[in-house]
Short mmCIF file of C-alpha atoms in Angstrom, two decimals:
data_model
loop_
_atom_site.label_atom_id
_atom_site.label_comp_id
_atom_site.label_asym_id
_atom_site.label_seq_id
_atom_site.Cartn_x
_atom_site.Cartn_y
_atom_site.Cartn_z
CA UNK I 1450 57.90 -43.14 -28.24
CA UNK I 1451 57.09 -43.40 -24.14
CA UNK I 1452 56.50 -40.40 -22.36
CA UNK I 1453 60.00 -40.06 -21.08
CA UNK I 1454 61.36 -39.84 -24.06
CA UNK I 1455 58.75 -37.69 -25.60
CA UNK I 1456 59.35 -34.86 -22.50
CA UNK I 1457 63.28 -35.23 -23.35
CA UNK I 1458 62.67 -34.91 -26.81
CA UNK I 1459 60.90 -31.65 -26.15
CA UNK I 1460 63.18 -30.04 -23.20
CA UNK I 1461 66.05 -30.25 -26.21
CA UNK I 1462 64.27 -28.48 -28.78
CA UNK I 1463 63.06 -26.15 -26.94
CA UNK I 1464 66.58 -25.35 -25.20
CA UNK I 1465 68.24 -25.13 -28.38
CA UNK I 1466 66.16 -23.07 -30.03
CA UNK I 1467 66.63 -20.77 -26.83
CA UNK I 1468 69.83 -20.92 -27.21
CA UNK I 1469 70.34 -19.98 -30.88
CA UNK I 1470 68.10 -17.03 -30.17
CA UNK I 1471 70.69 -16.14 -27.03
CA UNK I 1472 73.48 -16.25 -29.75
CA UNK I 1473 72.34 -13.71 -32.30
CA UNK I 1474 74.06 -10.66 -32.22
CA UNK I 1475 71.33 -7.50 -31.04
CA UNK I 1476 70.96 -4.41 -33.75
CA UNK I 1477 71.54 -0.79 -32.75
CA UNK I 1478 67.99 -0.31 -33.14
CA UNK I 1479 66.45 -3.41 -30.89
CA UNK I 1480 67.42 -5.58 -28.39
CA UNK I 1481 65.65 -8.80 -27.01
CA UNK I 1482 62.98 -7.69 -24.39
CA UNK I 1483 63.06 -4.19 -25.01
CA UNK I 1484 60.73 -4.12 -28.51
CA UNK I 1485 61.53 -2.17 -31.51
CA UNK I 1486 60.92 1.64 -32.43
CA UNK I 1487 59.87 1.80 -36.03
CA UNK I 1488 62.06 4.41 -37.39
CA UNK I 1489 60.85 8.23 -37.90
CA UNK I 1490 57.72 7.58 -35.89
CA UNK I 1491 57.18 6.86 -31.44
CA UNK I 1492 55.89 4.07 -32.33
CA UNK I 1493 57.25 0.37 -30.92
CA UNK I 1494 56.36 -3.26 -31.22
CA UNK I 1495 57.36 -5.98 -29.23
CA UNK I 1496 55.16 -8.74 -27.73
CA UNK I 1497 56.09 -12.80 -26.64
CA UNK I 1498 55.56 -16.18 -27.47
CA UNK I 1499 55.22 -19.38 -25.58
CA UNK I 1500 55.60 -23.17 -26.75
CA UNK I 1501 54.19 -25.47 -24.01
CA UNK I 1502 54.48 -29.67 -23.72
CA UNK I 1503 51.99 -31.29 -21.34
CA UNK I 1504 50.82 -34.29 -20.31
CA UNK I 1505 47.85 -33.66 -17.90
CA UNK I 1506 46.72 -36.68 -16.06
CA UNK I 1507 43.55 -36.12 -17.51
CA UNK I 1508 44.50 -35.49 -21.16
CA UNK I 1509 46.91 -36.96 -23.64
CA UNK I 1510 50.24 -35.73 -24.44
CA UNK I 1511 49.92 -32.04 -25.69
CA UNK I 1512 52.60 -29.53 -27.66
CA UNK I 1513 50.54 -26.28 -27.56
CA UNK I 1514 52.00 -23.15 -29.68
CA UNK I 1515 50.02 -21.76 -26.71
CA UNK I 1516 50.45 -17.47 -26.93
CA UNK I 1517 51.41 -15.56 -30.01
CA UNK I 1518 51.29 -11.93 -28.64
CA UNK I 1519 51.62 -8.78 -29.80
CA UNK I 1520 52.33 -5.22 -28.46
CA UNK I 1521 52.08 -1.95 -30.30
CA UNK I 1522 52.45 1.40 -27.96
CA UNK I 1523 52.53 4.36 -28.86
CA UNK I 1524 54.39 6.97 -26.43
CA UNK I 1525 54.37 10.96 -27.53
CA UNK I 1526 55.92 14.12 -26.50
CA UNK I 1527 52.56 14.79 -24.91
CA UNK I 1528 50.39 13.67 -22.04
CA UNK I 1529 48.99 11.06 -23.76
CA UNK I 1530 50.02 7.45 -24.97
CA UNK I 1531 48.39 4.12 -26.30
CA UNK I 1532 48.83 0.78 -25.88
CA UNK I 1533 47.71 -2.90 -27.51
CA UNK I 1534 47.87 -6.27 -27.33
CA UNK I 1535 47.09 -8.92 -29.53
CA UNK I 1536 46.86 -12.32 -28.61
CA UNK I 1537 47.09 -15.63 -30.55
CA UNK I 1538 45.90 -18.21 -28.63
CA UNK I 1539 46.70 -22.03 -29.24
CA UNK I 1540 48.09 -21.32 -32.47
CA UNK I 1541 49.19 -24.80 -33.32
CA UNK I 1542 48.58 -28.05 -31.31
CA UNK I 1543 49.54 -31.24 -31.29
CA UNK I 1544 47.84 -34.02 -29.35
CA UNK I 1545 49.34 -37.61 -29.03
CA UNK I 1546 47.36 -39.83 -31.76
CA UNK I 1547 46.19 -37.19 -33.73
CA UNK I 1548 47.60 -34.52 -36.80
CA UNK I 1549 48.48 -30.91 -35.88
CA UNK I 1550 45.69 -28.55 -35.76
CA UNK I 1551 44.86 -25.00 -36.11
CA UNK I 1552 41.24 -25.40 -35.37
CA UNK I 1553 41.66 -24.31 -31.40
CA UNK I 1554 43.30 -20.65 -32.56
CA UNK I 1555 41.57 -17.57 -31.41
CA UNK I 1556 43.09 -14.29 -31.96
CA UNK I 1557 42.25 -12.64 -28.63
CA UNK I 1558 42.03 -9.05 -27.65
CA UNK I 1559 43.92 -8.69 -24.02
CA UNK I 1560 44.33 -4.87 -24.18
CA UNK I 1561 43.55 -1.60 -26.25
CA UNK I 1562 43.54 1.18 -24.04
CA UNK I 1563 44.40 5.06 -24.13
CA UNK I 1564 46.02 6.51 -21.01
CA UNK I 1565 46.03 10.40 -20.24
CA UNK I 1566 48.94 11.09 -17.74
CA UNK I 1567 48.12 13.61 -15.67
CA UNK I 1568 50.23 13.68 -12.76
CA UNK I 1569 52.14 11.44 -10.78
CA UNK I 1570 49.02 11.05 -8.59
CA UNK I 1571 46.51 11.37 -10.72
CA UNK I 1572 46.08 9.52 -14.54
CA UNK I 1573 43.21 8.18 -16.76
CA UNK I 1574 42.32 5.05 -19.00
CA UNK I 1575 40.22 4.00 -21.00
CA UNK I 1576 39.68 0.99 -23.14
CA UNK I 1577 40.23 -2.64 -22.30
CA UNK I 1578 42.72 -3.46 -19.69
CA UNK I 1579 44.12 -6.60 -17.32
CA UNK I 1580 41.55 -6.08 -14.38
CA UNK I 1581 43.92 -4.88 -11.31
CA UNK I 1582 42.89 -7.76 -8.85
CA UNK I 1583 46.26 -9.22 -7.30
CA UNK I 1584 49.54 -8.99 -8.89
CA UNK I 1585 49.56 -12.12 -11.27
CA UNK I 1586 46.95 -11.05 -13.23
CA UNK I 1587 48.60 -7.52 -14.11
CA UNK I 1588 51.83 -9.44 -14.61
CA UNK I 1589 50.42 -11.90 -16.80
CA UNK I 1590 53.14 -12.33 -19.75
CA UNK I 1591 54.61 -15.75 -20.02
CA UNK I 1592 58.30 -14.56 -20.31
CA UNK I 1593 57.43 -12.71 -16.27
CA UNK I 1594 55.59 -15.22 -14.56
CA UNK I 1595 57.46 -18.41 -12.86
CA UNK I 1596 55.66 -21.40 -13.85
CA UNK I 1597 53.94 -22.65 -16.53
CA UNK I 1598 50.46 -22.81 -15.33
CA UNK I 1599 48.52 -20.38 -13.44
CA UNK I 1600 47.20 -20.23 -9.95
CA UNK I 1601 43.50 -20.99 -9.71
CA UNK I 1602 42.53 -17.65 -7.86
CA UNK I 1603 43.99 -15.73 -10.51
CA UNK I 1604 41.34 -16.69 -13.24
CA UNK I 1605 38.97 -18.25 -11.81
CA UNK I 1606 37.24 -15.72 -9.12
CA UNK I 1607 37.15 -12.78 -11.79
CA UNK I 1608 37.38 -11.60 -15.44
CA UNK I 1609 40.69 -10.89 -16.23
CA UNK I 1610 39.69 -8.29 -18.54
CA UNK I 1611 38.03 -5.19 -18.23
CA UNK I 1612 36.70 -2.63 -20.82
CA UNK I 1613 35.62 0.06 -19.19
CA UNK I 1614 37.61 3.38 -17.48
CA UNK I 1615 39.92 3.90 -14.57
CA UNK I 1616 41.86 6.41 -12.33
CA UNK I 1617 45.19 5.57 -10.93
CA UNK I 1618 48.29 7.11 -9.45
CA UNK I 1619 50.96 7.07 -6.24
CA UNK I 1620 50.08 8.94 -3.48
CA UNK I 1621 52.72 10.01 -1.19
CA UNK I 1622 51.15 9.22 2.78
CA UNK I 1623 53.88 9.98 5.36
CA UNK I 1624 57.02 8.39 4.28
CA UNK I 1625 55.43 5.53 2.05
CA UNK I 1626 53.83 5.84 -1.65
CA UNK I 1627 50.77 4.15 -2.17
CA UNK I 1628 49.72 2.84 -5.85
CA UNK I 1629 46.05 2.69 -6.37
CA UNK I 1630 43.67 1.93 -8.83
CA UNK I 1631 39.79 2.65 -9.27
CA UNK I 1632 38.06 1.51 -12.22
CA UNK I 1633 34.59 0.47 -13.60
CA UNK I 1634 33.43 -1.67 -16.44
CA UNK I 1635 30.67 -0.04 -18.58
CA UNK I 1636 28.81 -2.83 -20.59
CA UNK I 1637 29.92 -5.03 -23.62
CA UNK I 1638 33.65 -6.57 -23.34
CA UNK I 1639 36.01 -5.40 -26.41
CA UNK I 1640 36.58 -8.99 -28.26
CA UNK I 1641 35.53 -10.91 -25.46
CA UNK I 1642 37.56 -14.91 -25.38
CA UNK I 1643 34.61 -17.14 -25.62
CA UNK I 1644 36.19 -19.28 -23.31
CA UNK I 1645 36.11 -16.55 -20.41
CA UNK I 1646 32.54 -15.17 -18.91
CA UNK I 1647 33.55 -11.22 -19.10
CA UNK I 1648 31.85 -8.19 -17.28
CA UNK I 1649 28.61 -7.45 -17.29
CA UNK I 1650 29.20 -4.85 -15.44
CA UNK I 1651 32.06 -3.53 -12.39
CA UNK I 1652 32.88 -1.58 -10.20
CA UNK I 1653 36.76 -2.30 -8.50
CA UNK I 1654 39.48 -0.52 -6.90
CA UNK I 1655 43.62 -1.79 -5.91
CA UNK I 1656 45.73 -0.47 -3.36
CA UNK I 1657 49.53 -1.03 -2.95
CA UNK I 1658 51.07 -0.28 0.26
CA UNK I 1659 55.06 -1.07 1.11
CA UNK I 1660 55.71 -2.39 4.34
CA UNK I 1661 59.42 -2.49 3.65
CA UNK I 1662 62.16 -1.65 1.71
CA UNK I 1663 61.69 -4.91 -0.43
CA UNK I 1664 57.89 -6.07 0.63
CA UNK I 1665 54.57 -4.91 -0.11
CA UNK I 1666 50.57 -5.71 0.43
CA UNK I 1667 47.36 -5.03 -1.65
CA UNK I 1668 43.87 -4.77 -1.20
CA UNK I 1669 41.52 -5.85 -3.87
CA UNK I 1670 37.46 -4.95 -4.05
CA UNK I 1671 35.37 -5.44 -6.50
CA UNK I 1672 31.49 -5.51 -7.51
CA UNK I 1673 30.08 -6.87 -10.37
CA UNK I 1674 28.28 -9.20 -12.21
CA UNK I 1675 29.28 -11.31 -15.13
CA UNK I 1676 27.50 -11.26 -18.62
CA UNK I 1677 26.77 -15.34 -18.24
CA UNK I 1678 24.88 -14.75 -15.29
CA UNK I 1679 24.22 -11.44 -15.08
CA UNK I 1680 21.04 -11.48 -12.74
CA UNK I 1681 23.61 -12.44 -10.02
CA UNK I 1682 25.66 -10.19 -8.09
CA UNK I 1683 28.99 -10.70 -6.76
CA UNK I 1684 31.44 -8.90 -4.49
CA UNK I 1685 34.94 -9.69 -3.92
CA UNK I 1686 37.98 -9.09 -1.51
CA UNK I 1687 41.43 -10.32 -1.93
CA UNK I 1688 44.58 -9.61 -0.61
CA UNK I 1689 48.20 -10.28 -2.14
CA UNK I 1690 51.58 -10.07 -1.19
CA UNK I 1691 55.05 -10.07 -2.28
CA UNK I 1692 58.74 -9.66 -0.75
CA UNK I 1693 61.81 -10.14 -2.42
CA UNK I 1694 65.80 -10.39 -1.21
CA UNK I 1695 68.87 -10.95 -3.50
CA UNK I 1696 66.92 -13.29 -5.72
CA UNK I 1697 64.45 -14.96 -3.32
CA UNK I 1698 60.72 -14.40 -3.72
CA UNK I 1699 57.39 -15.19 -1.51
CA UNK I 1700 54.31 -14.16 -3.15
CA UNK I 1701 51.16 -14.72 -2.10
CA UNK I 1702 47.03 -14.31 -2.98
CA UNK I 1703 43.86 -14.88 -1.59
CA UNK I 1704 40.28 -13.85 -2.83
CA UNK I 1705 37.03 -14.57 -1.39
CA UNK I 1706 33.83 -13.38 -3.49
CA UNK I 1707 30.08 -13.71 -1.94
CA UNK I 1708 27.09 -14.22 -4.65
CA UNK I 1709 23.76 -12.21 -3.46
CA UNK I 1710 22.60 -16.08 -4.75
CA UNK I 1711 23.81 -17.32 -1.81
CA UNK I 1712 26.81 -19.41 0.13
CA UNK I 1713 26.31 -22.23 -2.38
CA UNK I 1714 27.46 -20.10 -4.82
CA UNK I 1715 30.15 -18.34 -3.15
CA UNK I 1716 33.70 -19.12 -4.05
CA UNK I 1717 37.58 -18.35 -2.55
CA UNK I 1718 41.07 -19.48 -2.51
CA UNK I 1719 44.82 -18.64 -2.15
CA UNK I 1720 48.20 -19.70 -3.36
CA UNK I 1721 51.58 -19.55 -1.68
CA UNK I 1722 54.50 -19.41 -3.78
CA UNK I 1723 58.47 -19.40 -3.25
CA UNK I 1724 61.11 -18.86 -5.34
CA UNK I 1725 65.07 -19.82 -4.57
CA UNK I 1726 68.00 -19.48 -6.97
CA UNK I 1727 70.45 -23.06 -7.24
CA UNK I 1728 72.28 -21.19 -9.76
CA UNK I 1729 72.42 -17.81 -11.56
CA UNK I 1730 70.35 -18.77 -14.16
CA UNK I 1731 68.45 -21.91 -12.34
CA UNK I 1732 65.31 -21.46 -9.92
CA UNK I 1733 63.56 -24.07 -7.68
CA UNK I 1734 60.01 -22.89 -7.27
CA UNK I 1735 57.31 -24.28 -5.03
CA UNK I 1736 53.89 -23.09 -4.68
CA UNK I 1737 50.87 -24.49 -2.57
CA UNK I 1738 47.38 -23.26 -3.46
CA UNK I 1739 43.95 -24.11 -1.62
CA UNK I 1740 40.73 -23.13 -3.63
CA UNK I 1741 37.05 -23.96 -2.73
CA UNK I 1742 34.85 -23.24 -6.11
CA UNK I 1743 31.46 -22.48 -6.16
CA UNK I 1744 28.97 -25.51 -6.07
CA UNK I 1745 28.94 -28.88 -4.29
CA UNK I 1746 32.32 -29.46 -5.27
CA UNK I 1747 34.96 -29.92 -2.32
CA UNK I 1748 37.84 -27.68 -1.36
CA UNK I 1749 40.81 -28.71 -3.14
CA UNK I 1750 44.23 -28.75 -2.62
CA UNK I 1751 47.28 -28.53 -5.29
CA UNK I 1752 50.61 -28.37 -4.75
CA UNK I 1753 53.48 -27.59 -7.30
CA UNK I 1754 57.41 -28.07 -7.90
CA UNK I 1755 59.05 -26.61 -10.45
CA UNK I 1756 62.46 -25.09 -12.49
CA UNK I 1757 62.68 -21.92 -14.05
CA UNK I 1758 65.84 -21.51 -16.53
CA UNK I 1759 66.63 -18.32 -17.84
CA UNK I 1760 68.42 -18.27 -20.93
CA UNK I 1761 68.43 -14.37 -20.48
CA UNK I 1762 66.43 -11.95 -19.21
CA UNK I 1763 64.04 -12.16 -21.79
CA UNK I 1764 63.84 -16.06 -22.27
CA UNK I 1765 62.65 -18.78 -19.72
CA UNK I 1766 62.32 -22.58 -19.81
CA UNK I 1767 60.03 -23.95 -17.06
CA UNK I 1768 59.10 -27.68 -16.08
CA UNK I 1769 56.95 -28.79 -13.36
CA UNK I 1770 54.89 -30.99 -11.66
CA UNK I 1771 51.21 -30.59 -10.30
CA UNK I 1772 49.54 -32.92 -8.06
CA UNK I 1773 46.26 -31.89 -6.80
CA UNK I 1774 43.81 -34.05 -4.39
CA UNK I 1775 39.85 -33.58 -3.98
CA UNK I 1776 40.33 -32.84 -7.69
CA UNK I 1777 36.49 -32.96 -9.01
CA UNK I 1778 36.55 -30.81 -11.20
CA UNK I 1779 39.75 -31.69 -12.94
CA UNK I 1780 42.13 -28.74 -12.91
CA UNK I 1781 45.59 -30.04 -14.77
CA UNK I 1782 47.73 -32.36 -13.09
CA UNK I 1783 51.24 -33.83 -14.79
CA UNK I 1784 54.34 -32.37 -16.02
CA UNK I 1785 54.21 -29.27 -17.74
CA UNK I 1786 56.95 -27.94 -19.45
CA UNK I 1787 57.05 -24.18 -21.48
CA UNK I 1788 59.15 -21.96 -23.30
CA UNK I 1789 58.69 -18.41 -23.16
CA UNK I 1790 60.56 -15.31 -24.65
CA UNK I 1791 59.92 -11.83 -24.81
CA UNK I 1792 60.63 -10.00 -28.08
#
């Protein structure tokens, strides 16, 4: 079977099964997207899951159960609430040539964390949570995000995790109300991914301010260093933004972290990403992202064009193409396709 017909072969099987999920007829007690209360108790579960079908100019053809994910919250009468999420990673995968495996899964803990809620201005956690750098990162579910892949500044300048305790809150400042964040990371990561280098140790803060009625801006800062290297210090600034108008989206990030090693080992980047509607379900999305990592390595470049389908607000196809030039160190380049839904 060529390639063609292999990417076909997938875009119907995934749309189908979309599409018999669309069809079935929501209980009184859940609905798609929204999780489920497990009666008698303030307890709910929900979560996503993500198929993915690559080919990567550098790899053979792929089919990647790629997240399994679980939430479990808990939300009482009280001032305090919980929250969880368990990850399955790479489940299942297929490669071109080769049997299905299991042998890439790794259950992954993304979050555990206990919130005490305060006051609107004012709230604690502690556990492990999304580190608040940008907005992609906090995002992060499949089922929310626009394409398939993810930007290179997103992942690659920090941890995405963080175990460690934070303050946060909206602070009314004139006629605007400004999100913040300020959190530190206190030693060993929960679960760490052994494919991620987590925190050694952190100290961060975000800050959201709106500029408009549909448009705001954040400031990122953080310094740490990272348990792989952990005799070298880094510090890192990064801005994001994002606008929005009857369906249209620009989002944007940049990041630029300085090693006490010096330049040689400093590292920054920035993507640009817009998002159109051709129909009320169908998106055109096209993103440009510029990222100079750490090393000898050149600045690269990467640029990205992609569709976004939703099925409904809690399911998405995606497909897109990636082609990236200066590409040394071989970041994924092809046609990428996904299905995502939120349960």
């Amino acid at each position: 079977m060529n390639l063609r017909a292999r990417i076909l072969l997938c875009v119907a099987l995934l749309a189908s099964s979309g599409q018999v999920l669309a069809d079935e007829p929501a209980s009184d007690d859940y609905q798609l997207g929204r999780g489920w209360k497990i009666p008698g108790t303030p307890i709910r579960l929900g979560g996503y899951a993500s198929l993915e079908a690559e080919k990567d100019r550098h790899e053979p053809f792929k089919i990647n159960a790629s997240d399994v994910s679980l939430f479990v919250w808990w939300e009482g009468e009280g001032k305090f609430r919980f929250f969880s999420e368990l990850d399955l990673e790479d489940a299942l995968v297929y490669e071109d040539g080769k049997n299905p495996t299991t042998r890439h899964g790794y259950l992954a803990l993304e979050r555990a964390y206990a919130d005490y809620l305060y006051s609107e201005c004012l709230n604690f956690r502690a556990g492990k949570f999304l580190t608040p750098i940008g907005r992609w990162n906090v995002i992060h579910a499949e089922p929310l995000v626009w394409t398939t892949t993810r930007p290179l500044v997103t992942e690659r300048a920090f941890p995405t995790n963080a175990t460690g305790v934070m303050a946060y809150g909206t602070l009314p400042v004139g006629d605007r109300e400004i999100d913040y964040s300020v959190y530190t990371a206190l030693g060993e990561d929960w679960r760490p991914d052994p494919k991620l280098d987590p925190f050694e140790e952190a100290l961060g803060m975000h800050v959201t301010v709106p500029v408009s009625s549909n448009a705001e801006i954040g400031v990122s800062y953080a310094n740490f260093s990272q348990h792989g290297s952990n005799e070298e210090r880094k510090n890192l600034l990064g801005m994001d933004y994002f606008w929005t108008h009857e369906r249209y989206e620009v989002s944007a990030e940049l990041a630029y972290r300085i090693s006490d090693e010096g330049s040689a080992s400093d590292e920054s980047g920035l993507f640009v990403q817009g998002v159109a509607p051709l129909t009320d379900r169908l998106y055109v999305i096209g993103r440009y992202e510029w990222y100079n990592p750490a090393g000898p390595a050149p600045a690269m470049n990467i640029g990205l064009l992609g569709l976004a389908f939703k099925l409904s607000p809690a399911m998405v196809f995606k497909a897109e193409y990636i082609h990236a030039s200066r590409n040394t160190v071989k970041e994924p380049e092809g046609v990428f396709t996904s299905f995502a839904i939120l349960f």
